[in-house]
Amino acid sequence: MKITVIQGPNLNMLGVREQGIYGSLKLDDIHAQMEQIAKQNGIEIEFFQSNLEGEIVDRIQECLGDSDGIIINPAAYTHTSIAIRDAIAAVSLPAIEVHLSNIHQREEFRHKSLTAAVCAGQIVGMGPYGYHLAVIGMVQILKEVEAIKKARAEAQK
Ligand code: DQA
């Protein structure tokens, strides 16, 4: 089983960018922690970051037939991108949306997520630990999907 992690614009600047809001960990540090949890659960994990909307859409589409689940922080595109929302809906894979900060406590334009409605769940305001929780949550979702598939195959025998 494989999870793809997709990080949106400016998340490559973590550790430098607005540390009071986003903390001091770098994106690579967060990914190293996620890799460890995935390994412990026998799951493959791949990471992608882009500052470009179209590249994020392309990467989501590439998950079809390649990944079993998506963890995504669309960053600023959360609040603006119908294209990213449509791509998540199009691939029909379980997705979990993560935000380091609590977007509901911040400026009004951050309160609305265009992407959350096509995700299985949303984790906000937990800092880097939110990504940790997302991997655990995705492992659980994938186990449940696997169990349903198995039960269906058994019923058809
Ligand atoms: C963010 C929240 C967004 O509003 C913002 O544009 C980001 C980061 C977060 O992780 O808290 O770039 O997605």
Short mmCIF file of C-alpha atoms and ligand atoms in Angstrom, two decimals:
data_model
loop_
_atom_site.label_atom_id
_atom_site.label_comp_id
_atom_site.label_asym_id
_atom_site.label_seq_id
_atom_site.Cartn_x
_atom_site.Cartn_y
_atom_site.Cartn_z
CA MET A 1 0.00 0.00 0.00
CA LYS A 2 1.19 3.47 -0.84
CA ILE A 3 0.39 7.00 0.34
CA THR A 4 1.31 10.13 -1.63
CA VAL A 5 1.87 13.34 0.32
CA ILE A 6 1.27 16.53 -1.66
CA GLN A 7 2.43 19.89 -0.31
CA GLY A 8 1.29 23.18 -1.82
CA PRO A 9 2.87 26.60 -2.31
CA ASN A 10 5.34 28.08 0.17
CA LEU A 11 5.51 24.92 2.28
CA ASN A 12 9.05 24.50 0.93
CA MET A 13 9.77 27.59 3.08
CA LEU A 14 8.83 25.92 6.39
CA GLY A 15 11.43 26.60 9.06
CA VAL A 16 12.04 30.05 7.56
CA ARG A 17 8.53 31.26 6.86
CA GLU A 18 6.44 32.95 9.64
CA GLN A 19 7.80 30.70 12.39
CA GLY A 20 5.30 32.08 14.93
CA ILE A 21 2.52 30.48 12.86
CA TYR A 22 4.16 27.49 11.19
CA GLY A 23 6.94 26.56 13.64
CA SER A 24 10.63 25.90 13.09
CA LEU A 25 10.59 22.43 11.55
CA LYS A 26 11.60 22.16 7.90
CA LEU A 27 9.45 20.26 5.41
CA ASP A 28 12.13 17.56 5.15
CA ASP A 29 12.02 17.04 8.94
CA ILE A 30 8.23 16.61 8.82
CA HIS A 31 8.58 14.17 5.93
CA ALA A 32 11.25 12.16 7.78
CA GLN A 33 8.84 11.73 10.72
CA MET A 34 6.01 10.67 8.38
CA GLU A 35 8.32 8.19 6.68
CA GLN A 36 9.10 6.60 10.03
CA ILE A 37 5.42 6.13 10.91
CA ALA A 38 4.66 4.77 7.43
CA LYS A 39 7.57 2.30 7.74
CA GLN A 40 6.34 1.12 11.14
CA ASN A 41 3.02 0.33 9.47
CA GLY A 42 4.53 -1.33 6.40
CA ILE A 43 3.28 1.41 4.07
CA GLU A 44 5.16 3.02 1.21
CA ILE A 45 5.12 6.84 1.21
CA GLU A 46 6.12 9.38 -1.42
CA PHE A 47 6.45 13.16 -1.10
CA PHE A 48 5.80 15.98 -3.57
CA GLN A 49 5.86 19.76 -3.16
CA SER A 50 5.02 22.39 -5.73
CA ASN A 51 4.29 26.08 -5.83
CA LEU A 52 2.28 25.64 -9.05
CA GLU A 53 -1.41 24.78 -9.17
CA GLY A 54 -1.21 22.81 -12.44
CA GLU A 55 1.68 20.67 -11.15
CA ILE A 56 -0.37 19.79 -8.08
CA VAL A 57 -3.33 18.83 -10.31
CA ASP A 58 -0.98 16.67 -12.43
CA ARG A 59 0.47 14.96 -9.34
CA ILE A 60 -3.01 14.18 -7.96
CA GLN A 61 -3.98 12.65 -11.32
CA GLU A 62 -0.79 10.55 -11.32
CA CYS A 63 -1.93 8.96 -8.04
CA LEU A 64 -4.56 7.03 -9.97
CA GLY A 65 -3.33 3.46 -10.25
CA ASP A 66 -0.17 4.35 -8.33
CA SER A 67 -1.29 5.31 -4.80
CA ASP A 68 -3.96 4.14 -2.41
CA GLY A 69 -4.41 7.41 -0.54
CA ILE A 70 -3.45 11.09 -0.57
CA ILE A 71 -2.41 13.39 2.27
CA ILE A 72 -2.56 16.96 1.02
CA ASN A 73 -1.87 20.43 2.33
CA PRO A 74 -2.97 22.59 -0.62
CA ALA A 75 -1.74 25.65 1.37
CA ALA A 76 -3.13 28.90 -0.11
CA TYR A 77 -4.80 26.94 -2.94
CA THR A 78 -7.11 25.44 -0.29
CA HIS A 79 -9.04 28.68 -0.37
CA THR A 80 -9.07 29.28 -4.13
CA SER A 81 -8.57 26.18 -6.24
CA ILE A 82 -11.56 24.50 -7.84
CA ALA A 83 -9.04 22.69 -10.09
CA ILE A 84 -7.36 20.95 -7.13
CA ARG A 85 -10.74 20.10 -5.61
CA ASP A 86 -11.90 18.60 -8.93
CA ALA A 87 -8.66 16.59 -9.28
CA ILE A 88 -9.12 15.07 -5.79
CA ALA A 89 -12.73 14.21 -6.63
CA ALA A 90 -11.69 12.80 -10.04
CA VAL A 91 -9.23 10.22 -8.71
CA SER A 92 -11.70 8.96 -6.09
CA LEU A 93 -8.94 8.03 -3.65
CA PRO A 94 -9.24 8.63 0.10
CA ALA A 95 -7.65 12.00 0.88
CA ILE A 96 -6.86 13.76 4.15
CA GLU A 97 -6.37 17.54 4.19
CA VAL A 98 -3.81 18.91 6.66
CA HIS A 99 -3.11 22.47 7.79
CA LEU A 100 -0.38 23.29 10.27
CA SER A 101 -2.25 26.33 11.55
CA ASN A 102 -5.87 26.52 12.66
CA ILE A 103 -7.26 28.17 9.53
CA HIS A 104 -10.56 28.85 11.35
CA GLN A 105 -8.80 31.12 13.89
CA ARG A 106 -7.08 33.18 11.20
CA GLU A 107 -8.15 35.74 8.57
CA GLU A 108 -11.64 35.22 7.21
CA PHE A 109 -10.37 34.33 3.72
CA ARG A 110 -8.71 31.23 5.24
CA HIS A 111 -11.89 29.93 6.90
CA LYS A 112 -13.25 28.42 3.69
CA SER A 113 -11.67 25.30 2.22
CA LEU A 114 -12.73 24.40 -1.30
CA THR A 115 -10.97 21.05 -0.98
CA ALA A 116 -12.17 19.73 2.41
CA ALA A 117 -15.52 18.56 1.05
CA VAL A 118 -13.87 16.05 -1.28
CA CYS A 119 -11.55 14.73 1.46
CA ALA A 120 -12.28 12.02 4.01
CA GLY A 121 -11.21 14.40 6.77
CA GLN A 122 -9.38 17.59 7.67
CA ILE A 123 -6.74 18.10 10.39
CA VAL A 124 -6.01 21.70 11.39
CA GLY A 125 -4.06 23.56 14.04
CA MET A 126 -1.94 20.64 15.28
CA GLY A 127 1.33 21.91 13.76
CA PRO A 128 3.64 19.23 12.31
CA TYR A 129 1.91 16.64 14.53
CA GLY A 130 -1.11 16.99 12.21
CA TYR A 131 0.87 15.20 9.49
CA HIS A 132 1.71 12.42 11.95
CA LEU A 133 -2.02 12.05 12.72
CA ALA A 134 -2.81 12.07 9.00
CA VAL A 135 -0.54 9.08 8.35
CA ILE A 136 -2.13 7.16 11.24
CA GLY A 137 -5.61 8.09 9.99
CA MET A 138 -4.78 7.09 6.41
CA VAL A 139 -3.36 3.73 7.54
CA GLN A 140 -6.67 3.07 9.31
CA ILE A 141 -8.72 4.09 6.25
CA LEU A 142 -6.61 1.86 3.96
CA LYS A 143 -6.98 -1.10 6.34
CA GLU A 144 -10.76 -0.64 6.28
CA VAL A 145 -10.81 -0.40 2.46
CA GLU A 146 -8.72 -3.59 2.28
CA ALA A 147 -11.07 -5.42 4.68
CA ILE A 148 -14.13 -4.40 2.62
CA LYS A 149 -12.45 -5.61 -0.61
CA LYS A 150 -11.59 -8.93 1.04
CA ALA A 151 -15.12 -9.43 2.34
CA ARG A 152 -16.56 -8.67 -1.13
CA ALA A 153 -14.17 -11.16 -2.78
CA GLU A 154 -15.13 -13.81 -0.21
CA ALA A 155 -18.85 -13.18 -0.81
CA GLN A 156 -18.39 -13.70 -4.56
CA LYS A 157 -16.73 -17.12 -4.13
C1 DQA B 1 -1.70 26.46 5.56
C2 DQA B 1 -2.79 27.51 5.79
C3 DQA B 1 -3.05 28.32 4.52
O1 DQA B 1 -4.06 29.28 4.74
C4 DQA B 1 -1.78 29.03 4.09
O2 DQA B 1 -1.99 29.72 2.87
C5 DQA B 1 -0.61 28.12 4.01
C6 DQA B 1 -0.43 27.10 5.03
C7 DQA B 1 -1.34 25.70 6.85
O3 DQA B 1 -0.73 24.64 6.74
O4 DQA B 1 -1.66 26.17 7.95
O5 DQA B 1 0.27 28.29 3.16
O6 DQA B 1 -2.17 25.51 4.63
#
